[in-house]
Coordinates of C-alpha atoms in Angstrom, one line a residue:
M1 CA -139.1 -137.1 -35.2
R2 CA -140.9 -133.5 -35.4
R3 CA -143.6 -133.3 -32.6
P4 CA -147.6 -132.4 -34.3
R5 CA -148.1 -127.9 -33.1
V6 CA -150.4 -127.7 -30.7
S7 CA -152.5 -124.5 -30.6
W8 CA -152.5 -124.9 -26.4
M9 CA -149.6 -126.1 -26.1
T10 CA -146.2 -124.3 -24.4
Q11 CA -142.6 -125.1 -24.4
A12 CA -143.0 -125.8 -21.0
D13 CA -145.2 -129.2 -22.0
G14 CA -143.0 -130.3 -24.0
R15 CA -140.3 -130.0 -20.8
I16 CA -142.6 -131.7 -18.0
L17 CA -143.1 -134.4 -20.5
E18 CA -139.6 -134.9 -21.4
T19 CA -138.7 -134.5 -17.8
L20 CA -141.2 -137.5 -17.5
A21 CA -140.2 -139.8 -20.0
D22 CA -136.2 -139.7 -19.4
S23 CA -136.4 -140.2 -15.8
D24 CA -139.5 -142.9 -15.9
L25 CA -140.5 -141.9 -12.6
I26 CA -143.6 -140.6 -11.0
L27 CA -143.0 -137.1 -10.0
S28 CA -144.3 -134.2 -8.0
P29 CA -145.4 -130.2 -10.1
R30 CA -142.2 -129.0 -7.1
I31 CA -140.0 -131.3 -8.6
L32 CA -140.4 -131.1 -12.3
A33 CA -140.5 -127.4 -11.8
V34 CA -136.8 -127.4 -9.9
N35 CA -136.0 -129.5 -12.7
T36 CA -137.5 -127.4 -15.6
D37 CA -136.8 -124.0 -14.2
Y38 CA -139.8 -123.0 -13.7
S39 CA -142.3 -122.7 -10.9
R40 CA -144.6 -125.3 -9.0
H41 CA -147.0 -123.3 -9.6
Y42 CA -147.5 -122.7 -13.2
V43 CA -146.0 -126.7 -13.5
S44 CA -149.4 -126.9 -11.7
R45 CA -151.3 -125.1 -14.6
R46 CA -149.8 -127.5 -17.3
L47 CA -149.9 -130.2 -15.4
G48 CA -153.5 -130.1 -15.2
K49 CA -153.8 -129.6 -19.4
L50 CA -151.4 -132.2 -20.2
H51 CA -153.7 -134.5 -17.6
D52 CA -157.0 -133.2 -20.2
A53 CA -154.9 -134.5 -23.1
E54 CA -154.7 -137.5 -21.5
L55 CA -150.5 -137.0 -21.8
V56 CA -150.0 -137.4 -18.1
E57 CA -152.2 -139.1 -15.4
K58 CA -152.5 -138.8 -11.7
V59 CA -151.2 -141.9 -10.2
D60 CA -152.1 -140.2 -6.4
D61 CA -152.6 -137.2 -5.1
G62 CA -150.2 -134.7 -6.2
L63 CA -147.9 -137.3 -8.3
Y64 CA -147.9 -137.1 -12.0
Q65 CA -146.2 -140.5 -14.6
I66 CA -146.3 -139.8 -18.7
T67 CA -149.1 -142.3 -20.7
R68 CA -148.5 -144.0 -23.6
K69 CA -150.5 -141.5 -25.0
G70 CA -147.5 -138.8 -24.0
Q71 CA -144.8 -140.7 -25.3
D72 CA -146.2 -140.7 -28.4
Y73 CA -145.9 -137.3 -29.2
L74 CA -143.1 -136.7 -27.9
T75 CA -141.8 -139.5 -30.3
G76 CA -144.0 -137.8 -33.1
D77 CA -146.6 -140.6 -33.7
L78 CA -150.0 -138.1 -32.6
E79 CA -151.3 -136.4 -35.5
A80 CA -152.2 -132.6 -33.7
D81 CA -156.8 -133.4 -34.0
E82 CA -155.0 -135.9 -31.5
L83 CA -154.6 -133.5 -28.2
Q84 CA -157.2 -130.9 -28.8
I85 CA -158.8 -129.8 -25.6
E86 CA -161.5 -127.9 -23.9
E87 CA -159.9 -124.2 -24.4
E88 CA -160.8 -122.3 -21.2

């Protein structure tokens, strides 16, 4: 499936979502950073954006899992306009 192109998303966002989906686990930014080759700080910032777009949810302090919407993004079942967030 083809994923929608969204202006605010980065390549890291896809890798983060894929890692969460593939593992089917609740993960911390640190663990995601180790598994995606991005810094923990950068992963934390991207998780904030993904959370704003409801693609991931925070299940506890510093722990995240992918949402149904995040799964739908990965399979190409969302339109780009469903993923708009307030950009800074």
